[in-house]
Coordinates of C-alpha atoms in Angstrom, one line a residue:
M110 CA 0.2 -9.1 10.2
K111 CA -3.0 -10.8 11.1
P112 CA -5.0 -12.5 8.6
L113 CA -8.1 -10.1 7.9
T114 CA -11.3 -11.0 6.5
E115 CA -13.3 -9.4 3.9
Q116 CA -15.8 -7.6 6.4
E117 CA -12.8 -6.2 8.5
I118 CA -11.1 -4.8 5.4
R119 CA -14.3 -3.0 4.1
A120 CA -14.7 -1.4 7.6
A121 CA -11.3 -0.4 7.8
F122 CA -11.4 2.7 5.1
V123 CA -10.7 5.9 6.6
N124 CA -10.8 7.8 3.2
C125 CA -13.8 6.7 1.4
T126 CA -17.6 6.7 1.8
K127 CA -19.0 3.2 3.7
G128 CA -20.5 2.8 0.2
E129 CA -17.6 3.0 -1.2
A130 CA -16.1 0.9 0.7
K131 CA -18.8 -1.9 0.3
R132 CA -18.7 -1.6 -3.4
L133 CA -14.7 -1.7 -3.9
S134 CA -13.0 -4.9 -4.9
V135 CA -11.6 -6.8 -2.1
P136 CA -9.3 -9.7 -3.1
R137 CA -10.6 -13.0 -3.6
D138 CA -7.6 -15.0 -2.4
L139 CA -7.5 -13.6 1.1
A140 CA -6.9 -16.9 2.8
D141 CA -3.7 -17.9 0.4
R142 CA -2.1 -14.7 1.2
P143 CA 1.3 -14.7 3.1
W144 CA 0.1 -12.5 5.9
D145 CA 3.4 -13.6 8.1
D146 CA 5.5 -11.9 5.8
L147 CA 3.0 -8.8 5.5
D148 CA 3.4 -5.8 6.8
Y149 CA 0.5 -4.2 4.6
L150 CA -1.9 -5.7 2.6
G151 CA -2.4 -3.8 -0.9
W152 CA -3.5 -4.5 -4.1
R153 CA -4.9 -2.9 -7.7
D154 CA -8.5 -2.7 -8.6
P155 CA -8.9 -5.5 -11.1
Q156 CA -11.9 -3.9 -12.6
A157 CA -10.7 -0.3 -12.7
P158 CA -7.0 -0.2 -13.0
G159 CA -6.2 3.5 -11.9
R160 CA -7.5 2.3 -7.8
A161 CA -5.2 0.6 -5.7
Y162 CA -5.8 -0.3 -1.7
L163 CA -3.6 -0.5 1.1
V164 CA -4.5 -2.0 4.8
T165 CA -2.1 -2.2 7.8
E166 CA -2.3 -2.5 11.4
L167 CA -2.3 1.2 13.5
D168 CA -2.9 1.0 16.5
G169 CA -3.9 -2.3 17.1
R170 CA -6.5 -2.1 14.3
P171 CA -7.0 -2.3 10.6
T172 CA -6.7 0.7 8.9
A173 CA -7.5 0.9 5.0
L174 CA -6.8 4.0 1.9
A175 CA -7.9 3.7 -1.5
L176 CA -5.2 5.3 -3.6
R177 CA -5.6 6.5 -7.2
C178 CA -2.5 5.4 -9.0
P179 CA -1.9 6.7 -13.0
G180 CA -1.9 4.5 -16.1
P181 CA 1.4 3.5 -17.4
A182 CA 3.4 6.3 -18.7
S183 CA 6.3 6.8 -21.0
W184 CA 8.5 8.2 -18.2
Q185 CA 8.1 5.2 -15.6
A186 CA 10.5 3.6 -18.1
R187 CA 13.1 5.2 -15.8
R188 CA 14.3 3.8 -12.7
S189 CA 12.5 4.9 -9.3
M190 CA 12.5 4.3 -5.9
C191 CA 9.7 3.7 -3.8
S192 CA 9.0 5.9 -0.8
M193 CA 8.0 3.1 1.7
C194 CA 10.3 0.2 0.9
L195 CA 13.3 2.1 -1.0
T196 CA 13.4 -0.7 -3.6
A197 CA 14.4 0.9 -7.1
H198 CA 12.7 -0.3 -10.1
T199 CA 13.0 0.1 -13.9
G200 CA 9.0 1.2 -14.4
G201 CA 7.8 -0.8 -11.5
V202 CA 7.2 2.6 -9.1
S203 CA 4.0 4.9 -9.5
L204 CA 2.7 7.8 -7.4
M205 CA -0.1 6.7 -5.2
V206 CA -2.7 9.4 -4.2
A207 CA -4.7 9.0 -1.2
P208 CA -7.3 11.1 -0.8
K209 CA -7.2 13.2 3.3
A210 CA -9.7 11.9 5.3
G211 CA -12.5 13.9 6.8
K212 CA -13.3 17.1 6.0
A213 CA -10.2 17.7 4.0
R214 CA -11.4 15.0 2.0
Q215 CA -14.5 16.9 0.9
Q216 CA -12.4 19.8 0.1
G217 CA -10.4 17.7 -2.5
N218 CA -7.4 17.5 -0.4
S219 CA -4.9 14.8 -1.1
V220 CA -1.5 13.6 -0.2
G221 CA 1.0 11.2 -2.5
A222 CA 3.7 8.8 -2.4
Y223 CA 5.8 7.0 -4.5
I224 CA 5.2 3.6 -3.9
C225 CA 5.8 -0.2 -5.9
S226 CA 3.4 -0.3 -8.6
D227 CA 2.4 -3.9 -7.5
L228 CA 2.2 -2.8 -3.6
A229 CA 4.5 -5.5 -2.4
C230 CA 6.9 -3.3 -0.9
S231 CA 7.0 -6.4 2.3
L232 CA 8.0 -8.7 0.1
Y233 CA 11.2 -7.0 -1.4
V234 CA 12.3 -6.0 1.6
R235 CA 12.1 -9.6 3.0
G236 CA 14.0 -10.8 -0.5
K237 CA 10.9 -13.0 -1.4
K238 CA 10.2 -10.8 -4.8
D239 CA 13.1 -9.5 -6.6
A240 CA 12.9 -6.3 -8.7
G241 CA 15.9 -7.1 -10.6
S242 CA 19.8 -5.9 -10.1
G243 CA 20.6 -3.4 -8.3
S244 CA 16.5 -2.9 -7.1
R245 CA 18.1 -3.1 -3.2
P246 CA 20.6 -0.7 -2.6
P247 CA 23.8 -2.1 0.0
E248 CA 23.1 -1.8 3.8
S249 CA 24.2 -2.5 6.8
L250 CA 20.5 -2.7 8.6
T251 CA 19.1 -5.9 9.5
L252 CA 16.1 -7.5 8.3
E253 CA 14.1 -6.5 11.4
E254 CA 15.4 -3.0 10.8
K255 CA 14.3 -2.5 7.3
I256 CA 10.9 -4.0 8.0
Q257 CA 10.6 -1.7 10.8
R258 CA 11.6 1.3 8.6
T259 CA 9.0 0.4 6.0
V260 CA 6.4 -0.2 8.7
A261 CA 7.3 3.2 9.9
N262 CA 7.4 4.8 6.5
V263 CA 3.8 3.2 5.9
A264 CA 2.7 5.1 9.7
A265 CA 3.7 8.0 8.1
F266 CA 1.9 8.3 5.1
L267 CA -1.2 7.3 6.8
A268 CA -0.8 9.9 9.2
K269 CA -0.4 12.3 6.6
V270 CA -3.9 11.2 5.1
T271 CA -5.8 11.3 8.6
A272 CA -4.2 14.5 9.8

C-alpha cells in the first residue's frame, strides 16, 4: 500500500459524513507505519474504543470505512477466526459493523464482518505479527496468494458497504 496523508485518509471515507471524517482520530504515526507490508491501514480510535477505521486502495484510490465494534465481552475468550486474513485468535477477533454508504446508511443499514481486533491482518498474513500457536492453519498457498486472498476479502467487504 502506498503511504497516505491525513488529508487523503479523511477524504477517503465513504460511509460517514464529511464532518464525521473531519472529527475522527487519525493515527499520528503515519510516517512510521510499515506501508510496504500493509494491504490496508486499520486502527482503533483511542478516544472511542467502540470505533475503528479501515483504509485501503480500491480502483487505484484510497477508500475508507468507519466501523463500530463492541467492547470486550466474556464470549470473546473463545477462539475465533478473522474473515479477512483467516487468522484464528483467542479473544482477538471482533465483529466490526460498517454503516452502509449513501441512502442505505440513512435508512440504518449496515454490514458486519469478523476482523482481527487490532486490524493487523496484513502483518499476521506476512508472519510479522504472531497470534500464537495454531493461529494460522496450514495451507499450500504461497505468501502472495494469501495476500491476494486477504485483499480480495477486504474488497468484498467494501463492496457490500458501498452497494
